[in-house]
């Protein structure tokens, strides 16, 4: 990302129109190495009218930030919070009931739980 945004140099070779920094930032030492890491939400706007939201982490490794994998949160959701609770990363957002049209406003609150394992962002099944 440059200035919070990435645009592919050749849009014909990518389904993404742009990936942008949304925020919902959480700064905490998630990998227990004594250095503050950052978790945040990215938005991938595609050529086929999807708006995908991803949770990612930037781990502070000896003063340099290293990005993790991104975990898909959903398409056209409404992110609310990213929190640290009981040694877990908790992302809360509004989504739709399965089967609802994508044109419907998200109206169901969802919380998902994550951890960092070996520099990889992983979901905790609950």
mmCIF file of C-alpha atoms in Angstrom:
data_model
loop_
_atom_site.group_PDB
_atom_site.id
_atom_site.type_symbol
_atom_site.label_atom_id
_atom_site.label_comp_id
_atom_site.label_asym_id
_atom_site.label_seq_id
_atom_site.Cartn_x
_atom_site.Cartn_y
_atom_site.Cartn_z
ATOM 1 C CA UNK A 1 0.000 0.000 0.000
ATOM 2 C CA UNK A 2 1.116 3.499 -0.731
ATOM 3 C CA UNK A 3 -0.724 6.271 1.120
ATOM 4 C CA UNK A 4 -3.280 3.657 2.201
ATOM 5 C CA UNK A 5 -4.095 2.373 -1.275
ATOM 6 C CA UNK A 6 -2.901 -0.127 -3.884
ATOM 7 C CA UNK A 7 -4.012 0.047 -7.502
ATOM 8 C CA UNK A 8 -2.917 -2.673 -9.941
ATOM 9 C CA UNK A 9 -0.633 -1.442 -12.711
ATOM 10 C CA UNK A 10 -2.500 -3.598 -15.236
ATOM 11 C CA UNK A 11 -6.213 -3.866 -14.411
ATOM 12 C CA UNK A 12 -6.651 -6.555 -17.077
ATOM 13 C CA UNK A 13 -4.505 -8.944 -15.039
ATOM 14 C CA UNK A 14 -6.286 -8.350 -11.731
ATOM 15 C CA UNK A 15 -9.883 -8.602 -10.585
ATOM 16 C CA UNK A 16 -9.134 -5.843 -8.042
ATOM 17 C CA UNK A 17 -9.742 -2.235 -8.928
ATOM 18 C CA UNK A 18 -8.089 -1.136 -5.683
ATOM 19 C CA UNK A 19 -7.189 -2.301 -2.199
ATOM 20 C CA UNK A 20 -7.521 0.370 0.449
ATOM 21 C CA UNK A 21 -6.849 0.749 4.148
ATOM 22 C CA UNK A 22 -10.188 0.993 5.977
ATOM 23 C CA UNK A 23 -8.954 1.221 9.555
ATOM 24 C CA UNK A 24 -10.551 -0.460 12.559
ATOM 25 C CA UNK A 25 -6.976 -0.491 13.751
ATOM 26 C CA UNK A 26 -5.808 -2.333 16.848
ATOM 27 C CA UNK A 27 -2.277 -1.785 18.164
ATOM 28 C CA UNK A 28 -1.114 -4.464 20.571
ATOM 29 C CA UNK A 29 1.678 -6.999 20.982
ATOM 30 C CA UNK A 30 -0.198 -9.977 19.516
ATOM 31 C CA UNK A 31 2.787 -12.281 19.067
ATOM 32 C CA UNK A 32 4.216 -11.674 22.565
ATOM 33 C CA UNK A 33 7.662 -10.472 21.448
ATOM 34 C CA UNK A 34 7.552 -7.182 23.358
ATOM 35 C CA UNK A 35 6.897 -5.046 20.247
ATOM 36 C CA UNK A 36 3.614 -3.388 19.321
ATOM 37 C CA UNK A 37 1.939 -4.928 16.248
ATOM 38 C CA UNK A 38 -0.962 -3.518 14.242
ATOM 39 C CA UNK A 39 -4.131 -5.237 13.024
ATOM 40 C CA UNK A 40 -6.473 -3.518 10.599
ATOM 41 C CA UNK A 41 -9.105 -4.005 7.913
ATOM 42 C CA UNK A 42 -8.428 -3.721 4.177
ATOM 43 C CA UNK A 43 -11.093 -3.307 1.490
ATOM 44 C CA UNK A 44 -10.728 -4.980 -1.921
ATOM 45 C CA UNK A 45 -13.007 -3.377 -4.502
ATOM 46 C CA UNK A 46 -13.345 -5.666 -7.513
ATOM 47 C CA UNK A 47 -14.402 -5.318 -11.128
ATOM 48 C CA UNK A 48 -17.505 -7.448 -10.542
ATOM 49 C CA UNK A 49 -19.254 -5.243 -7.952
ATOM 50 C CA UNK A 50 -17.902 -6.992 -4.875
ATOM 51 C CA UNK A 51 -16.425 -5.170 -1.897
ATOM 52 C CA UNK A 52 -14.418 -7.695 0.118
ATOM 53 C CA UNK A 53 -13.200 -6.900 3.638
ATOM 54 C CA UNK A 54 -10.080 -8.573 5.053
ATOM 55 C CA UNK A 55 -8.442 -8.596 8.458
ATOM 56 C CA UNK A 56 -4.640 -8.374 8.247
ATOM 57 C CA UNK A 57 -1.787 -7.832 10.688
ATOM 58 C CA UNK A 58 1.493 -5.996 10.409
ATOM 59 C CA UNK A 59 3.895 -7.645 12.852
ATOM 60 C CA UNK A 60 6.710 -5.525 14.250
ATOM 61 C CA UNK A 61 9.747 -7.776 13.816
ATOM 62 C CA UNK A 62 12.855 -6.035 15.145
ATOM 63 C CA UNK A 63 11.544 -2.609 14.166
ATOM 64 C CA UNK A 64 10.311 -3.558 10.685
ATOM 65 C CA UNK A 65 6.696 -4.356 9.889
ATOM 66 C CA UNK A 66 5.974 -7.651 8.153
ATOM 67 C CA UNK A 67 2.484 -8.290 6.792
ATOM 68 C CA UNK A 68 0.570 -11.478 7.494
ATOM 69 C CA UNK A 69 -1.940 -13.274 5.357
ATOM 70 C CA UNK A 70 -5.344 -11.647 5.078
ATOM 71 C CA UNK A 71 -8.481 -13.375 6.316
ATOM 72 C CA UNK A 72 -11.690 -12.679 4.409
ATOM 73 C CA UNK A 73 -14.385 -11.232 6.670
ATOM 74 C CA UNK A 74 -17.082 -10.883 4.014
ATOM 75 C CA UNK A 75 -18.533 -9.123 0.983
ATOM 76 C CA UNK A 76 -20.282 -5.785 1.490
ATOM 77 C CA UNK A 77 -20.321 -6.099 5.274
ATOM 78 C CA UNK A 78 -20.225 -3.196 7.716
ATOM 79 C CA UNK A 79 -17.169 -3.439 10.017
ATOM 80 C CA UNK A 80 -17.645 -2.149 13.568
ATOM 81 C CA UNK A 81 -14.732 -2.943 15.920
ATOM 82 C CA UNK A 82 -11.413 -4.745 16.218
ATOM 83 C CA UNK A 83 -10.619 -5.550 19.861
ATOM 84 C CA UNK A 84 -8.273 -7.547 22.091
ATOM 85 C CA UNK A 85 -10.186 -9.759 24.552
ATOM 86 C CA UNK A 86 -8.906 -12.713 26.589
ATOM 87 C CA UNK A 87 -5.723 -12.918 24.475
ATOM 88 C CA UNK A 88 -7.770 -13.090 21.264
ATOM 89 C CA UNK A 89 -8.399 -10.688 18.410
ATOM 90 C CA UNK A 90 -12.149 -10.070 18.108
ATOM 91 C CA UNK A 91 -13.621 -8.507 14.968
ATOM 92 C CA UNK A 92 -17.261 -7.452 15.055
ATOM 93 C CA UNK A 93 -19.221 -6.442 11.970
ATOM 94 C CA UNK A 94 -22.727 -6.385 10.540
ATOM 95 C CA UNK A 95 -23.656 -8.953 7.897
ATOM 96 C CA UNK A 96 -26.761 -10.392 6.282
ATOM 97 C CA UNK A 97 -28.670 -13.575 7.000
ATOM 98 C CA UNK A 98 -27.644 -16.388 4.648
ATOM 99 C CA UNK A 99 -29.831 -16.183 1.553
ATOM 100 C CA UNK A 100 -30.512 -12.441 1.846
ATOM 101 C CA UNK A 101 -29.757 -10.469 -1.312
ATOM 102 C CA UNK A 102 -26.479 -8.549 -1.338
ATOM 103 C CA UNK A 103 -28.491 -5.367 -1.882
ATOM 104 C CA UNK A 104 -29.987 -5.676 1.616
ATOM 105 C CA UNK A 105 -28.369 -3.566 4.336
ATOM 106 C CA UNK A 106 -26.337 -5.727 6.748
ATOM 107 C CA UNK A 107 -28.427 -6.148 9.914
ATOM 108 C CA UNK A 108 -26.978 -9.142 11.798
ATOM 109 C CA UNK A 109 -24.069 -8.654 14.189
ATOM 110 C CA UNK A 110 -21.223 -11.155 13.799
ATOM 111 C CA UNK A 111 -18.132 -11.549 15.994
ATOM 112 C CA UNK A 112 -15.171 -13.631 14.847
ATOM 113 C CA UNK A 113 -12.071 -14.577 16.818
ATOM 114 C CA UNK A 114 -8.459 -14.724 15.638
ATOM 115 C CA UNK A 115 -4.943 -15.396 16.844
ATOM 116 C CA UNK A 116 -1.419 -15.157 15.459
ATOM 117 C CA UNK A 117 0.313 -18.548 15.125
ATOM 118 C CA UNK A 118 3.857 -18.630 13.685
ATOM 119 C CA UNK A 119 3.363 -15.203 12.042
ATOM 120 C CA UNK A 120 0.084 -16.384 10.463
ATOM 121 C CA UNK A 121 -3.310 -14.865 11.192
ATOM 122 C CA UNK A 122 -5.687 -17.734 11.976
ATOM 123 C CA UNK A 123 -9.349 -17.883 12.917
ATOM 124 C CA UNK A 124 -10.356 -19.527 16.179
ATOM 125 C CA UNK A 125 -13.480 -21.655 15.712
ATOM 126 C CA UNK A 126 -16.034 -21.059 18.458
#
